[in-house]
XYZ file of C-alpha atoms in Angstrom:
267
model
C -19.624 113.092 -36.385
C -16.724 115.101 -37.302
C -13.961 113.418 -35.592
C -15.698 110.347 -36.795
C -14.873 111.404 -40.285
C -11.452 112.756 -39.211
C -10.700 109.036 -37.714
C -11.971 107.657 -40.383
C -10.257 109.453 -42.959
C -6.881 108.527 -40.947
C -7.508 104.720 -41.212
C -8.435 104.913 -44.823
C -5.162 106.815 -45.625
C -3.319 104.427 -43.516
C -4.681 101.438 -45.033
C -4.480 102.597 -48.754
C -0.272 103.274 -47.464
C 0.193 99.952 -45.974
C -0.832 97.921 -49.136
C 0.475 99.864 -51.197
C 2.829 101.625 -50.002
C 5.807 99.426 -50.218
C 5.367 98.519 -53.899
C 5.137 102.803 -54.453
C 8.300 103.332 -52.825
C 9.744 100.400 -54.724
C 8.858 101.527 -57.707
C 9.620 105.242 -57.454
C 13.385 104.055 -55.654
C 14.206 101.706 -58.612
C 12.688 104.312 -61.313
C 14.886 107.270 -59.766
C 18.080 104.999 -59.528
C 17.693 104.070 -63.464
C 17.090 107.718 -64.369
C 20.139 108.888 -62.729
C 22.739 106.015 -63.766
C 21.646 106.860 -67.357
C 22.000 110.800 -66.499
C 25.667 109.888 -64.780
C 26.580 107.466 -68.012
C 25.072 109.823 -70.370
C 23.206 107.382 -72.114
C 20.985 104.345 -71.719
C 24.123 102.008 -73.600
C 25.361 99.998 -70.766
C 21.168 99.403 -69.678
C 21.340 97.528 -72.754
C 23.853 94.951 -71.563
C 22.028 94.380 -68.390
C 18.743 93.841 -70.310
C 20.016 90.457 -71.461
C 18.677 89.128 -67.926
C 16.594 91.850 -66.794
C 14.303 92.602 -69.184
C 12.930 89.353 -69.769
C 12.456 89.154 -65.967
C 10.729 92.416 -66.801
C 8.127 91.099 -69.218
C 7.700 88.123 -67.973
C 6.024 90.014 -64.572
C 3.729 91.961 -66.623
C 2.928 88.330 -68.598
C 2.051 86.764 -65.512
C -0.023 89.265 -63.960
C -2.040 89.312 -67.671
C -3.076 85.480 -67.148
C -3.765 85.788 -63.111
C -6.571 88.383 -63.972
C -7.766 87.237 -66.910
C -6.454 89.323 -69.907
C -5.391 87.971 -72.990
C -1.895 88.265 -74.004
C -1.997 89.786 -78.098
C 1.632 90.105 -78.467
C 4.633 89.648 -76.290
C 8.537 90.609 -77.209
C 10.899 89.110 -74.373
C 13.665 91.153 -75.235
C 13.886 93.472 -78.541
C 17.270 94.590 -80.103
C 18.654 97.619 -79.045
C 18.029 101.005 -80.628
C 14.789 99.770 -82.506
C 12.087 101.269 -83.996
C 9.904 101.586 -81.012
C 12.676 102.199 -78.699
C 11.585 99.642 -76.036
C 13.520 96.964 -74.847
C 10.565 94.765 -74.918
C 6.270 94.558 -74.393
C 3.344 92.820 -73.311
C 0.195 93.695 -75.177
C -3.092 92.723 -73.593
C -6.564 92.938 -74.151
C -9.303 92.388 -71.771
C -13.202 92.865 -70.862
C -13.833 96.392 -69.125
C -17.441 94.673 -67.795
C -14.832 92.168 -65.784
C -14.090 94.707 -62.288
C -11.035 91.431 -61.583
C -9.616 92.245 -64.951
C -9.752 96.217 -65.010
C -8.477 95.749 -61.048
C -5.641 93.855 -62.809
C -4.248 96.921 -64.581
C -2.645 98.166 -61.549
C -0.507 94.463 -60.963
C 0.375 94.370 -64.152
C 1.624 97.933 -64.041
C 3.514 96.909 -61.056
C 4.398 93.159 -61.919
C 7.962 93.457 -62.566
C 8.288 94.506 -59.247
C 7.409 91.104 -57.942
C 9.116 89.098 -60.681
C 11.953 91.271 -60.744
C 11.759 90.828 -56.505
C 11.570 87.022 -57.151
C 14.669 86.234 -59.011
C 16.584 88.337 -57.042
C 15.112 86.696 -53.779
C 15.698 82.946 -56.132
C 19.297 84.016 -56.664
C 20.182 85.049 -53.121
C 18.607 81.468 -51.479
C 20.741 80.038 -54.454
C 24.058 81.207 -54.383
C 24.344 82.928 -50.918
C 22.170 80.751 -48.720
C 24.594 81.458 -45.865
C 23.437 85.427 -46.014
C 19.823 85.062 -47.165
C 19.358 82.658 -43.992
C 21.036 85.308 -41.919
C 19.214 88.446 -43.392
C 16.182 85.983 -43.063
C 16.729 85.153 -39.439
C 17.036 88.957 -38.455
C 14.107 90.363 -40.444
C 11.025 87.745 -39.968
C 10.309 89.200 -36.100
C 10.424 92.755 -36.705
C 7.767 94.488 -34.696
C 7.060 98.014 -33.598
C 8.652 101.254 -34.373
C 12.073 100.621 -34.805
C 11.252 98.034 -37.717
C 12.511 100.399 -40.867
C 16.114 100.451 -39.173
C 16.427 97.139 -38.421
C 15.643 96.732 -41.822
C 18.066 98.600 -42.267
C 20.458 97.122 -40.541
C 19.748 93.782 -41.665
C 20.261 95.140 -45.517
C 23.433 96.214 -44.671
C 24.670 93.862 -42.938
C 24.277 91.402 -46.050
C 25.685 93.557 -48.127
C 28.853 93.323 -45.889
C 28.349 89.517 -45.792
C 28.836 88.927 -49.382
C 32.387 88.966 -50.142
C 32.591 86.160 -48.164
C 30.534 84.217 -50.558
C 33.224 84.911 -53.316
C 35.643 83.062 -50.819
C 33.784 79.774 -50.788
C 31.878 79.630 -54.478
C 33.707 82.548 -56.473
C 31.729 81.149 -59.854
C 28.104 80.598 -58.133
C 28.528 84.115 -55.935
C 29.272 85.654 -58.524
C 26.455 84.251 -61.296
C 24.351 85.384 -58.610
C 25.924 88.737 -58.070
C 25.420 89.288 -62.251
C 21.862 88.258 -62.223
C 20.951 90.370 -58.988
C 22.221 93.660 -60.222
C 21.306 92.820 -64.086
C 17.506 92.011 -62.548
C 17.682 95.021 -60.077
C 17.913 97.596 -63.019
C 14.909 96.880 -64.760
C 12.673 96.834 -61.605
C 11.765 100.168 -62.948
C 8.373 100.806 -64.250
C 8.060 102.703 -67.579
C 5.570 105.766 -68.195
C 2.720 102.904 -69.805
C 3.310 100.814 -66.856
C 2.596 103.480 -64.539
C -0.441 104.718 -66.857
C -1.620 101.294 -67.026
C -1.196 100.812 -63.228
C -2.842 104.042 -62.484
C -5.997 103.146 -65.094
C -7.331 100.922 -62.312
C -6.099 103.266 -59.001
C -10.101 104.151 -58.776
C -10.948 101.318 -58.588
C -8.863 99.918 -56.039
C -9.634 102.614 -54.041
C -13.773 101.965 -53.762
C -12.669 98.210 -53.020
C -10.708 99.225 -50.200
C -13.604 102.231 -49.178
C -15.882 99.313 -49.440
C -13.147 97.069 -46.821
C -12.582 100.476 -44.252
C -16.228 101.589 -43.972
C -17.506 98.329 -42.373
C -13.903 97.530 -40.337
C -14.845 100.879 -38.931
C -18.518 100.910 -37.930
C -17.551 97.348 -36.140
C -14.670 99.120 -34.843
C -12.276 96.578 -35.506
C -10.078 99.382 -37.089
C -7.267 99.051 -34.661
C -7.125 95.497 -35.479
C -7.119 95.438 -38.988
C -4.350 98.472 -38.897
C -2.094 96.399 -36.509
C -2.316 93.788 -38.958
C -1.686 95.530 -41.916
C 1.073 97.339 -40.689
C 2.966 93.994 -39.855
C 2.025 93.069 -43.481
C 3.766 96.299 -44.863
C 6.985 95.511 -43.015
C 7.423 92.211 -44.456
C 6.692 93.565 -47.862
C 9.208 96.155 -46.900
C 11.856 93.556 -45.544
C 11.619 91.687 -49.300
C 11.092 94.747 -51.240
C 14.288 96.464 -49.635
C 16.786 94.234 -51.250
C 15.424 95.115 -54.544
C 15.814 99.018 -53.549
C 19.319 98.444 -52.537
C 20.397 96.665 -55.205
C 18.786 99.117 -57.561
C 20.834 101.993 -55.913
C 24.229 99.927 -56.072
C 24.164 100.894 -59.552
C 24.934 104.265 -58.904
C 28.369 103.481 -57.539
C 29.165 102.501 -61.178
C 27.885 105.542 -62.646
C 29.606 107.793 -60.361
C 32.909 106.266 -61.521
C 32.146 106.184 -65.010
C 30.953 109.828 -64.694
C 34.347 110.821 -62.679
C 36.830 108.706 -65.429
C 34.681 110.739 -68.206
C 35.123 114.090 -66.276
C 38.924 113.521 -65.714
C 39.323 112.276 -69.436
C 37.836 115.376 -70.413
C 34.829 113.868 -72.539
């Protein structure tokens, strides 16, 4: 009984980390990579410029998430001007029916939803203006299998990062629209503290529902199967949700030079 428990246990853990776990590490790669550019740039300033595109983008994911499960959007600000009274950059307020387990299960996507919509445009912008390296990156991630799948991943990642220069050669206007509206997207991917409360509001939740999926799996011991197959679910979330981590961390190149000018100016 007790290494059925222990095995148990295992598969639960490993399930709750495969459907979730890409969006967490996302989130928390994106949120980190904001925190320090502002640190390095000693202010949140030049966030404001990229907010233009981005935080639209932002609001819009929360928005869409709202209507999917069934809360009702109260009040909605796209884009607010900087240094306001509230100090956002923009919101989504919602309302919805606590009796409704699809709507209080919808506080955790909405938490998360500018993950997606922020992974969307990005994804939109690459098929759009660099077809030639999203087919590529495409073409090496879609077959990933087995245990070396994080560093081909990897590879593939880098590999169109190296490829995009060449875009600038053949379309320098449409690479690099799609270069502005990539990195403008990629920095507000991050999640503020009420999107991670509100995300974390229906965590309980989410995990009876998937208690409720492992228990059963289990006793039919189909485990192995449903394991295998989330797994290869979690590496193609991890294949799209990588380009929005990269991208997010590119913007630390720019703070590290801005910090460096500032330190060698003296100021």
């Amino acid at each position: 009984m007790g290494d059925w428990i222990l095995s148990f246990l295992q598969y639960y853990l490993l399930a709750l980390f495969y459907t979730l776990g890409a969006i967490v590490i996302c989130g928390l790669a994106a949120h980190l990579s904001t925190k320090a550019f502002i640190y390095l740039t000693g202010g949140g300033k030049f966030v404001y410029v990229t907010s233009v595109i981005g935080t639209p983008i932002h609001e819009l994911g929360h928005a869409l998430m709202c209507l999917f499960f069934g809360h009702k959007i109260t009040d909605m600000k796209l884009l607010l001007p900087p240094r306001n009274a509230s100090g956002a950059l923009g919101y989504v307020s919602h309302s919805y029916s606590r009796k409704n387990p699809w709507a209080v299960l919808g506080n955790l996507f909405i938490g998360v939803g500018p993950i997606f919509s922020g992974l969307a445009v990005i994804v939109l912008a690459l098929v759009l203006c660099f077809p030639t390296q999203w087919n590529a990156y495409l073409l090496s991630t879609t077959a990933l299998d087995g245990g070396e799948s994080l560093s081909e991943i990897a590879k593939a990642v880098f590999s169109l990062l190296l490829s995009i220069p060449k875009a600038f050669e053949n379309s320098p206007w449409r690479a690099l629209i799609g270069m502005i509206v990539i990195l403008f997207v990629a920095q507000h991917i991050t999640l503020s503290t009420a999107d991670i409360k509100g995300a974390l509001s229906a965590f309980p939740l989410y995990l009876l529902l998937l208690l409720i999926f492992t228990i059963p799996t289990k006793l039919l011991c189909v485990d192995g199967i449903m394991l295998e197959g989330l797994f290869h679910f979690h590496i193609w979330m991890l294949s799209f949700f990588a380009l929005s981590i990269v991208f997010s961390l590119c913007w630390l190149i720019p703070a590290l030079l801005i910090r460096g000018i500032r330190a060698l100016l003296g100021r």
